[in-house]
mmCIF file of C-alpha atoms and ligand atoms in Angstrom:
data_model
loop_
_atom_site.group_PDB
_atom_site.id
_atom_site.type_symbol
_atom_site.label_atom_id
_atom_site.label_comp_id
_atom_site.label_asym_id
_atom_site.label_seq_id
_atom_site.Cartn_x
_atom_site.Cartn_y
_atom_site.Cartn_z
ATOM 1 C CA UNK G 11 107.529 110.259 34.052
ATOM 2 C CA UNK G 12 109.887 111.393 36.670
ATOM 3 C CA UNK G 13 111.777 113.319 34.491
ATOM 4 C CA UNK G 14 109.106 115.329 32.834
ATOM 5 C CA UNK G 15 110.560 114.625 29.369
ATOM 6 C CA UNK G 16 108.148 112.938 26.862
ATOM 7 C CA UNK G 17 106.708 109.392 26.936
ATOM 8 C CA UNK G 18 105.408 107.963 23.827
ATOM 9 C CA UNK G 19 102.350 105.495 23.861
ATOM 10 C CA UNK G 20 102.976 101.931 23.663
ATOM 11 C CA UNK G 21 103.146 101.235 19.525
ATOM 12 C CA UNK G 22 104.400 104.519 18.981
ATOM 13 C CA UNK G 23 108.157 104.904 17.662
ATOM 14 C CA UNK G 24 110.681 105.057 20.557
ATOM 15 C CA UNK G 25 112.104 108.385 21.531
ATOM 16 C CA UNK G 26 115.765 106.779 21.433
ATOM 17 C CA UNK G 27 115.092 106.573 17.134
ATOM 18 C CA UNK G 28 116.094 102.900 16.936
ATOM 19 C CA UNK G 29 112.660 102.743 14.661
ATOM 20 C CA UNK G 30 111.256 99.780 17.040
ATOM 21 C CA UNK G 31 107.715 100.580 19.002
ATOM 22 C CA UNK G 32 108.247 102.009 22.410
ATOM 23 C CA UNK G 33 107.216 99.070 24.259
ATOM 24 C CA UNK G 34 109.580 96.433 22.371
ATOM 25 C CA UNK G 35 112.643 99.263 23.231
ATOM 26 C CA UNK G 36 113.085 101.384 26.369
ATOM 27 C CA UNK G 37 109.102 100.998 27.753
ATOM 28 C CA UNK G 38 110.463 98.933 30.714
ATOM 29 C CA UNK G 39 113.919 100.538 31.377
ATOM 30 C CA UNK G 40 111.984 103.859 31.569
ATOM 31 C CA UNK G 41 109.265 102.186 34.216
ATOM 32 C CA UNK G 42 111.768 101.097 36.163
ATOM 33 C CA UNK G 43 114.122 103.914 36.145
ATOM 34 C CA UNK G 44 110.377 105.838 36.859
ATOM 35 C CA UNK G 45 109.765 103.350 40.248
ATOM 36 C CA UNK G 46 113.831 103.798 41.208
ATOM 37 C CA UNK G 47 112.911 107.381 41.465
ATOM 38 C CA UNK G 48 109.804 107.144 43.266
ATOM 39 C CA UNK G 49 111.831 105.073 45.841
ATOM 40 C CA UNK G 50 114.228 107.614 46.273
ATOM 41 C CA UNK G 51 117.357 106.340 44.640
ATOM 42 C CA UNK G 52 118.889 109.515 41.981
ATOM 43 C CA UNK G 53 118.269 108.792 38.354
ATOM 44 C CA UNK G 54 119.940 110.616 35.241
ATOM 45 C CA UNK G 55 116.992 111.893 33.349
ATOM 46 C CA UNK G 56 117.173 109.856 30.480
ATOM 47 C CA UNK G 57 117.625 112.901 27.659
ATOM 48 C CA UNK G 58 121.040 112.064 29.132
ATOM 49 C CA UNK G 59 121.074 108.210 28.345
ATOM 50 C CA UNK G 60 122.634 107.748 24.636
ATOM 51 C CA UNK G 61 120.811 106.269 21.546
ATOM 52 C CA UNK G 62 122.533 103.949 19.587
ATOM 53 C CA UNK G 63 123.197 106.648 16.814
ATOM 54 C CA UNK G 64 125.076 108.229 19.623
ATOM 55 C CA UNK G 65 127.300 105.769 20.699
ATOM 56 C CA UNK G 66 128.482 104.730 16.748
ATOM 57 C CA UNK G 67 129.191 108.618 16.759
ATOM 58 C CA UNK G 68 131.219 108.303 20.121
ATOM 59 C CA UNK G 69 133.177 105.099 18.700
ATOM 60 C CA UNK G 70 133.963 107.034 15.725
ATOM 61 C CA UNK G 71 135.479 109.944 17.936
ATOM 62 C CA UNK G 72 137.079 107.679 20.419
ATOM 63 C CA UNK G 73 138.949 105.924 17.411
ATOM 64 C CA UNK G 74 141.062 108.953 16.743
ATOM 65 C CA UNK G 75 141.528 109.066 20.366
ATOM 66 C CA UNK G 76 142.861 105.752 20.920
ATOM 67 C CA UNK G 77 145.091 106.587 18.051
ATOM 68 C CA UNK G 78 146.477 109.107 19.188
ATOM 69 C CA UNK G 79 147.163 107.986 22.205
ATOM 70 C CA UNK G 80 148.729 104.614 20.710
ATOM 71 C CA UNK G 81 150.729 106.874 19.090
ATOM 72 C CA UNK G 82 151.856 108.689 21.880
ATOM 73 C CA UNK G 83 152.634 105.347 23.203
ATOM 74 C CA UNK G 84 154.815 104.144 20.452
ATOM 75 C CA UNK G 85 156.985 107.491 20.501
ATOM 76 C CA UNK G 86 157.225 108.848 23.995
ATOM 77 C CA UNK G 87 160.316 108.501 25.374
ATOM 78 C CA UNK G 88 162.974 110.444 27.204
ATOM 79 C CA UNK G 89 164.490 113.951 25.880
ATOM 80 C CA UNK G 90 160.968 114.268 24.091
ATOM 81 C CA UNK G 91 159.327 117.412 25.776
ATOM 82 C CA UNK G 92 155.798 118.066 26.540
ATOM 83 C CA UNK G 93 155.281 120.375 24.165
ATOM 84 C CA UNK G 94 156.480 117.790 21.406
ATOM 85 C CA UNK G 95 154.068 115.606 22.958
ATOM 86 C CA UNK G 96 151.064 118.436 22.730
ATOM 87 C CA UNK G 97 152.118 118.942 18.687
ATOM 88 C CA UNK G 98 151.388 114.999 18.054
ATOM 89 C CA UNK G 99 148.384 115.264 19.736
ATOM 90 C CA UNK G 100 147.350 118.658 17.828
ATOM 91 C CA UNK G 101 148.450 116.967 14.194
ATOM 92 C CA UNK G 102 147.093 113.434 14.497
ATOM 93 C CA UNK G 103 143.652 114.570 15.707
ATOM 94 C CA UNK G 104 143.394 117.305 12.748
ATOM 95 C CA UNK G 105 144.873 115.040 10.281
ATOM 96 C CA UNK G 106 142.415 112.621 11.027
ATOM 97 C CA UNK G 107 139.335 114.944 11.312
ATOM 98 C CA UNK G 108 139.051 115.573 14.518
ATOM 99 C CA UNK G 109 139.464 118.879 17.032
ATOM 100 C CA UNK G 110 141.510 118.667 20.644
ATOM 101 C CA UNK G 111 138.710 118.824 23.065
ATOM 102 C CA UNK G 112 140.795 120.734 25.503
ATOM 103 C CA UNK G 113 142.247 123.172 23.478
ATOM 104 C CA UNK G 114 140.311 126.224 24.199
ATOM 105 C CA UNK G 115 138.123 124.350 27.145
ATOM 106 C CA UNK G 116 137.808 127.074 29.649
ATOM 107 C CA UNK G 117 140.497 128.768 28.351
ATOM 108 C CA UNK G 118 142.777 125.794 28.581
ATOM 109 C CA UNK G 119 145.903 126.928 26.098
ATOM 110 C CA UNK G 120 147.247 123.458 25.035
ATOM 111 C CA UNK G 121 145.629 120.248 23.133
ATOM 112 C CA UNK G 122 146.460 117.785 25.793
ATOM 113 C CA UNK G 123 147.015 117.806 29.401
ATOM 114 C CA UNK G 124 150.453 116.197 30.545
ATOM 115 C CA UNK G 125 150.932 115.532 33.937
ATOM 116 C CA UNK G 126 154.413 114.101 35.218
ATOM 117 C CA UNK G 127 155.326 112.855 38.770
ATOM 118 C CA UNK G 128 153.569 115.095 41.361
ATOM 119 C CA UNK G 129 151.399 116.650 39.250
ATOM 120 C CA UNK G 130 147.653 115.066 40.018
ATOM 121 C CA UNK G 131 145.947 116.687 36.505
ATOM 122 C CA UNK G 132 146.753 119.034 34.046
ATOM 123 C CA UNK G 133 149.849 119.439 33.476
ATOM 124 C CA UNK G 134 150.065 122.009 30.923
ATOM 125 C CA UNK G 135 152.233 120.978 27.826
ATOM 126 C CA UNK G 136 155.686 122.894 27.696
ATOM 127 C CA UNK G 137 159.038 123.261 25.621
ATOM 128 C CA UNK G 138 160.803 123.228 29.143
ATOM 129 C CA UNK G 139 159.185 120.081 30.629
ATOM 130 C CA UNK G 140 161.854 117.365 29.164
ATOM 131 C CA UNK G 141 161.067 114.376 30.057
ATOM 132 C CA UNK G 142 163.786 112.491 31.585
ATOM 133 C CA UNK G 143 164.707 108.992 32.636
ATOM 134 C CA UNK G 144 162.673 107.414 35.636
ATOM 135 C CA UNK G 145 159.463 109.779 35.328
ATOM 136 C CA UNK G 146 155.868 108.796 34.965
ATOM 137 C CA UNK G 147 153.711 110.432 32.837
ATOM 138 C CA UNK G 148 149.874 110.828 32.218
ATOM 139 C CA UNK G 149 148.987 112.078 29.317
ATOM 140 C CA UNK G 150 144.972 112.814 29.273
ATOM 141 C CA UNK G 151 143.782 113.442 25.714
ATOM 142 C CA UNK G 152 139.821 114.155 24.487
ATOM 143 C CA UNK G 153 138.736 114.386 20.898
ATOM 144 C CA UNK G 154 135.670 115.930 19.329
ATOM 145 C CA UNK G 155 134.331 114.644 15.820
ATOM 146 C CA UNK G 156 131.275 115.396 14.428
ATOM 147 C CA UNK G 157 130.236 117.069 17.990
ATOM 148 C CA UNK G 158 130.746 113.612 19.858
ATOM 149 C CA UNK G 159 133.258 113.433 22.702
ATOM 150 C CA UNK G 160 136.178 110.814 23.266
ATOM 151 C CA UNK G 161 138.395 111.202 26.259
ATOM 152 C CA UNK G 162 140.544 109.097 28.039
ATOM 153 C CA UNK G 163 144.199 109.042 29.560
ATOM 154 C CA UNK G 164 147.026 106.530 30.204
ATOM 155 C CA UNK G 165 150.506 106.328 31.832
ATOM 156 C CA UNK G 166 153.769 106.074 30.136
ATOM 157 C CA UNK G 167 156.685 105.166 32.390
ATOM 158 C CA UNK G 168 159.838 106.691 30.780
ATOM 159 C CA UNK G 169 163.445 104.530 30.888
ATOM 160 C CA UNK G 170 163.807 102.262 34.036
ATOM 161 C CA UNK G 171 161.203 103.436 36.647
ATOM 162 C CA UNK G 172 161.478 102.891 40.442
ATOM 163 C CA UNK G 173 159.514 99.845 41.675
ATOM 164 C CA UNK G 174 157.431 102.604 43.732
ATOM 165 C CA UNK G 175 156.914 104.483 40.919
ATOM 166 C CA UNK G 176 155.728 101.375 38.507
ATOM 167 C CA UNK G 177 153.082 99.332 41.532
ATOM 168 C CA UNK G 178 151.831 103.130 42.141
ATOM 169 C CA UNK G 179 151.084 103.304 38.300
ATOM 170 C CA UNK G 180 149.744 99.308 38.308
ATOM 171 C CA UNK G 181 147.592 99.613 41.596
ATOM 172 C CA UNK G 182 146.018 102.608 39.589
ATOM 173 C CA UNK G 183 145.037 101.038 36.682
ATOM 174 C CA UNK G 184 144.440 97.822 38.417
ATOM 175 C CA UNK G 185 141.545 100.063 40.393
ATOM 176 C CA UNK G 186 139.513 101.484 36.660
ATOM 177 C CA UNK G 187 139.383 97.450 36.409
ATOM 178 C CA UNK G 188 138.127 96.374 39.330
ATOM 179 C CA UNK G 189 135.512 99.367 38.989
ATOM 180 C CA UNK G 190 134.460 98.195 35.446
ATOM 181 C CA UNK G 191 133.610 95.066 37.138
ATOM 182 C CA UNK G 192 130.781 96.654 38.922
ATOM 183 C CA UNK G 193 129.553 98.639 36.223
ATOM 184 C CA UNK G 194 125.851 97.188 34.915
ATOM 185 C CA UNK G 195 122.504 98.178 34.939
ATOM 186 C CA UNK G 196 120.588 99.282 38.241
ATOM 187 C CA UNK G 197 124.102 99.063 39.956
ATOM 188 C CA UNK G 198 125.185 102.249 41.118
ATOM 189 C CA UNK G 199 128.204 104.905 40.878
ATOM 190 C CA UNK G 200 128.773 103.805 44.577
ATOM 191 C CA UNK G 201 129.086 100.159 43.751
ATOM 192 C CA UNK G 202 131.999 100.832 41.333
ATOM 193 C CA UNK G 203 133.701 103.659 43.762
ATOM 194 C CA UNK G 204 134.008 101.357 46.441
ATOM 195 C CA UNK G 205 135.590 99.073 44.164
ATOM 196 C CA UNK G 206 137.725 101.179 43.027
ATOM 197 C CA UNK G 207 138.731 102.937 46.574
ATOM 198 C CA UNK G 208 139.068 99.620 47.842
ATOM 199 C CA UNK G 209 142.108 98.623 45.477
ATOM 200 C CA UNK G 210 143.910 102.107 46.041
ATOM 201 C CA UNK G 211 143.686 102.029 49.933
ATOM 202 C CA UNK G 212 144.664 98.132 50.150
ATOM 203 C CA UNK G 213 147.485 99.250 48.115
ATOM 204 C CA UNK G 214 148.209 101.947 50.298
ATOM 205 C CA UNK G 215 147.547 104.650 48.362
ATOM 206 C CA UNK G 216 144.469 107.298 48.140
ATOM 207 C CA UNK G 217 142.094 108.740 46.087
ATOM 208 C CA UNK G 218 142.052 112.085 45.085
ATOM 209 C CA UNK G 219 138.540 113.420 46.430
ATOM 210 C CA UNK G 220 138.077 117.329 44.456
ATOM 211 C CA UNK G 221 138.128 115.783 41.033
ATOM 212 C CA UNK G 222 136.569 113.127 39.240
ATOM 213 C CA UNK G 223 135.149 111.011 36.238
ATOM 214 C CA UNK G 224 131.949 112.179 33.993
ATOM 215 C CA UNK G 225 129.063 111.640 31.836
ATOM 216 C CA UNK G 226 129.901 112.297 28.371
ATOM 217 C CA UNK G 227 129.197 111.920 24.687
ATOM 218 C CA UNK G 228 127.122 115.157 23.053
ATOM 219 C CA UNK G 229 129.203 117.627 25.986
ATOM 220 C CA UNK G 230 132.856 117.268 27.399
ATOM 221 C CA UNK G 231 131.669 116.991 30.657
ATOM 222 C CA UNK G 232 128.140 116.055 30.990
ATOM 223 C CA UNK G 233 125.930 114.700 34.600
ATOM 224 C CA UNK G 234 126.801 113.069 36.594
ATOM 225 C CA UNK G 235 130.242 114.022 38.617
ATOM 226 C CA UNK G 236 131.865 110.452 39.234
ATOM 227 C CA UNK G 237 133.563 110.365 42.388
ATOM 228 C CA UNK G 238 136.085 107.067 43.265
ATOM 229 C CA UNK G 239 135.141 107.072 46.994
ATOM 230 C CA UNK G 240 131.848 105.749 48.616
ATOM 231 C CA UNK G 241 129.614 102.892 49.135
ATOM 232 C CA UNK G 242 127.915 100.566 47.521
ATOM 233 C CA UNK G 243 124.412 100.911 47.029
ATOM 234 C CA UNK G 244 124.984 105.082 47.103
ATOM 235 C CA UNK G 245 124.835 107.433 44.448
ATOM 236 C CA UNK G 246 123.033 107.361 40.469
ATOM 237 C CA UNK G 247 122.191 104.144 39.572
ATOM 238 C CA UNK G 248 123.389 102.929 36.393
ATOM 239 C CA UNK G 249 121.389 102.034 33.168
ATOM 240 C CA UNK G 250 121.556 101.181 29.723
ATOM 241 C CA UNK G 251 122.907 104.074 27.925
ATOM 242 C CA UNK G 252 125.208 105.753 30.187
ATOM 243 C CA UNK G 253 128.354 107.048 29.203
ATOM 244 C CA UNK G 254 130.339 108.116 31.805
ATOM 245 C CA UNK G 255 134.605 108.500 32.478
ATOM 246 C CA UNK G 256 136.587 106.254 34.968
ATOM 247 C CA UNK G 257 139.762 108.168 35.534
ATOM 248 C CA UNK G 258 140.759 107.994 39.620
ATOM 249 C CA UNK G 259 143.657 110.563 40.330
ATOM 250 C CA UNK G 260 145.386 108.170 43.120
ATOM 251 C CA UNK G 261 148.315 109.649 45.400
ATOM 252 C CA UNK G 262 151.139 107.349 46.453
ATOM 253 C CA UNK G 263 151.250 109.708 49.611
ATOM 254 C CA UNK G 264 148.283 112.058 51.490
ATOM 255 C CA UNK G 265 145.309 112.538 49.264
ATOM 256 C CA UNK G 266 145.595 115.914 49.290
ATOM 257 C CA UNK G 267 146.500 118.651 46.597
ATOM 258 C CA UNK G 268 147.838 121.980 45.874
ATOM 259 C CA UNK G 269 146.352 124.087 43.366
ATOM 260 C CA UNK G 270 148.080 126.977 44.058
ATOM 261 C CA UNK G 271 149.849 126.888 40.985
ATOM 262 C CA UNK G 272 149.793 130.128 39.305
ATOM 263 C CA UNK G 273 148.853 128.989 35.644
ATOM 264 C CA UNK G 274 145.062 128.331 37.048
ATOM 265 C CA UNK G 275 145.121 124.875 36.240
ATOM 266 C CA UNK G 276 147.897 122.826 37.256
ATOM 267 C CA UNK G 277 147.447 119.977 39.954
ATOM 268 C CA UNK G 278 149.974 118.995 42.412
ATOM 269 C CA UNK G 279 149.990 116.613 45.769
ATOM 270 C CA UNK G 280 150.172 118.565 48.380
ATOM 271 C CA UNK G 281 153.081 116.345 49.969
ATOM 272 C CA UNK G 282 155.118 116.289 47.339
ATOM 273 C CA UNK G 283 154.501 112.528 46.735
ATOM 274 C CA UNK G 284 153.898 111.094 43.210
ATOM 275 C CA UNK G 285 150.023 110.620 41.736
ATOM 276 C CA UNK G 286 148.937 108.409 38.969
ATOM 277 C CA UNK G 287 145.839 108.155 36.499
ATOM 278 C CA UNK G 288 144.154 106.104 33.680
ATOM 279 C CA UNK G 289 141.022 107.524 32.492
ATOM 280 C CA UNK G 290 138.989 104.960 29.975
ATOM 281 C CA UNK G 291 135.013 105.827 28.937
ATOM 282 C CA UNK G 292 132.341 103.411 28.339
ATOM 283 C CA UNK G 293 128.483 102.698 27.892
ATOM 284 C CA UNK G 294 126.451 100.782 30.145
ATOM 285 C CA UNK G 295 124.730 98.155 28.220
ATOM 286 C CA UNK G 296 121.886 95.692 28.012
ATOM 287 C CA UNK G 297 124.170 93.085 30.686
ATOM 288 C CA UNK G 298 127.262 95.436 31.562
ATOM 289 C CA UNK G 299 129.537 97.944 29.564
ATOM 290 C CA UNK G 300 131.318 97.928 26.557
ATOM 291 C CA UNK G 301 134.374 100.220 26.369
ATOM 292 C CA UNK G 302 134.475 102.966 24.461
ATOM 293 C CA UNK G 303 138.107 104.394 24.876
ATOM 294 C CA UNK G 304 141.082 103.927 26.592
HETATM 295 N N1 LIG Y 413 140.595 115.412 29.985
HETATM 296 C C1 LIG Y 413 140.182 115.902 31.299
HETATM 297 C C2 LIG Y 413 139.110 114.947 31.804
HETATM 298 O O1 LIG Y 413 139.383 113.799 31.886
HETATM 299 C C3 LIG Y 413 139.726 117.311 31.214
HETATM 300 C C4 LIG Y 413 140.808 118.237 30.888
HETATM 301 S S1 LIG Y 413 140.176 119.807 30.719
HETATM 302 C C5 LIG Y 413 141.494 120.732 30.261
HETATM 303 O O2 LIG Y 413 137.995 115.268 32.090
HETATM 304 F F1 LIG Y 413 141.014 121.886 29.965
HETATM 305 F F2 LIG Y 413 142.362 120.778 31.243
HETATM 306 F F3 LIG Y 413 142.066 120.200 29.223
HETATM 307 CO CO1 LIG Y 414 137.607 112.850 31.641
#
């Protein structure tokens, strides 16, 4: 098998543990993911491709996750500061079970990331960052229960927004949509970035390039890197099992950033102009996806 991992025979249990014989369960995705590889297209070997067992664990995490973030959602507002925000996110997620997947990531000192106005990604949660009238807000949040990983990320327009301000954060998630679309088996990553690029840039905004979506369910960050810009037809191809993040950073402005901030982490245009996200994680199945968290 192109992947070297193990292939049992034909009426031998399947490796994936759904108790059915290998040839009534993944005999033909793993012959054709074998003959994609032998024709030169890249393939995720398929230790990375999630059982079923897997993805009830993932739902389970990814329900505290959309909790939280519903709750973030039904609070958020402005005078709150970051920091308030970051002690929500800290107390729902232990309350219910669960541990902040960022807190302690790399050294990353907060449970959330909070990123307002020209800040591209992690924002780092903080008593002085009030949030006032007119701002935009993501607010990117991971869980991990029972060592499965939930992550996703929405916007939150605070008070009366600029038009500007509300089509940049509408194009944007408008764009994870119309890259769903194109997610299904032996499709490929490039066939949902160019979906995705093609919203932001008819919109006339850009992509952020340096950063991107992920696999992920037993690791935070797990194969492959998903970019938002390409072509179809390019890149891994997609099949049943997948979990992977769609989360485009998009710029109103230049897609360039700044990372010169001196807290190591913090994101920022480059020109000053205002950046968006929405991050939401998902499954490829049988006939397309099935979302996992938003
Ligand atoms: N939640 C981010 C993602 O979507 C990762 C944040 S890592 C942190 O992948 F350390 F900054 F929290
Ligand atoms: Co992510």
């Amino acid at each position: 098998m192109y992947d070297n991992d193990y292939v049992p025979g034909r009426n031998e249990p399947c490796w994936c543990g759904s108790g059915k014989k290998y040839k009534k369960c993944h005999a033909a995705i793993d012959q054709k993911l074998d003959r994609l590889s032998s024709e030169g297209l890249e393939v995720l070997p398929r230790g990375l491709l999630k059982t079923a067992e897997d993805i009830e664990g993932i739902k389970r995490s990814a329900a505290i996750n959309i909790g939280v973030l519903d709750y973030v959602g039904e609070h958020i507002r402005a005078g709150v500061t970051t920091a308030e925000v970051d002690k929500w996110i800290y107390d729902y997620t232990t309350e219910h079970g669960g541990i902040p997947a960022d807190l302690d990531y790399e050294g990353y000192p907060k449970s959330v990331c909070t990123s307002i106005n020209d800040v591209v990604c992690h924002g780092i949660p903080s008593e002085d960052d009030v949030l006032k009238d007119g701002d935009i807000v993501n607010v990117d949040c991971s869980t991990i229960l029972d060592g499965y990983f939930s992550d996703s990320s929405r916007m939150f327009c605070i008070g009366e927004v600029s038009d500007e301000r509300r089509r940049l954060v509408e194009v944007t998630r408008e764009s994870v949509y119309a890259g769903l679309a194109e997610v299904k088996p032996w499709a490929t990553l490039g066939d949902m970035a160019h979906a995705v690029q093609s919203c932001v840039e008819a919109a006339g905004f850009n992509v952020v390039r340096e950063f991107g979506g992920h696999g992920i369910g037993l690791e935070f960050h797990e194969d492959p890197f998903v970019g938002f810009v390409g072509e179809p037809g390019e890149g891994v191809v997609l099949a049943p099992g997948m979990c992977f993040t769609i989360e485009p950073m998009v710029n109103a402005g230049a897609p360039g950033i700044d990372m010169s901030d001196p807290n190591g982490w913090t994101v920022r245009t480059k020109d000053g102009s205002d950046s968006a996200q929405w991050e939401v994680q998902l499954v490829v199945t049988e006939d397309g996806y099935e979302l996992l968290s938003w």
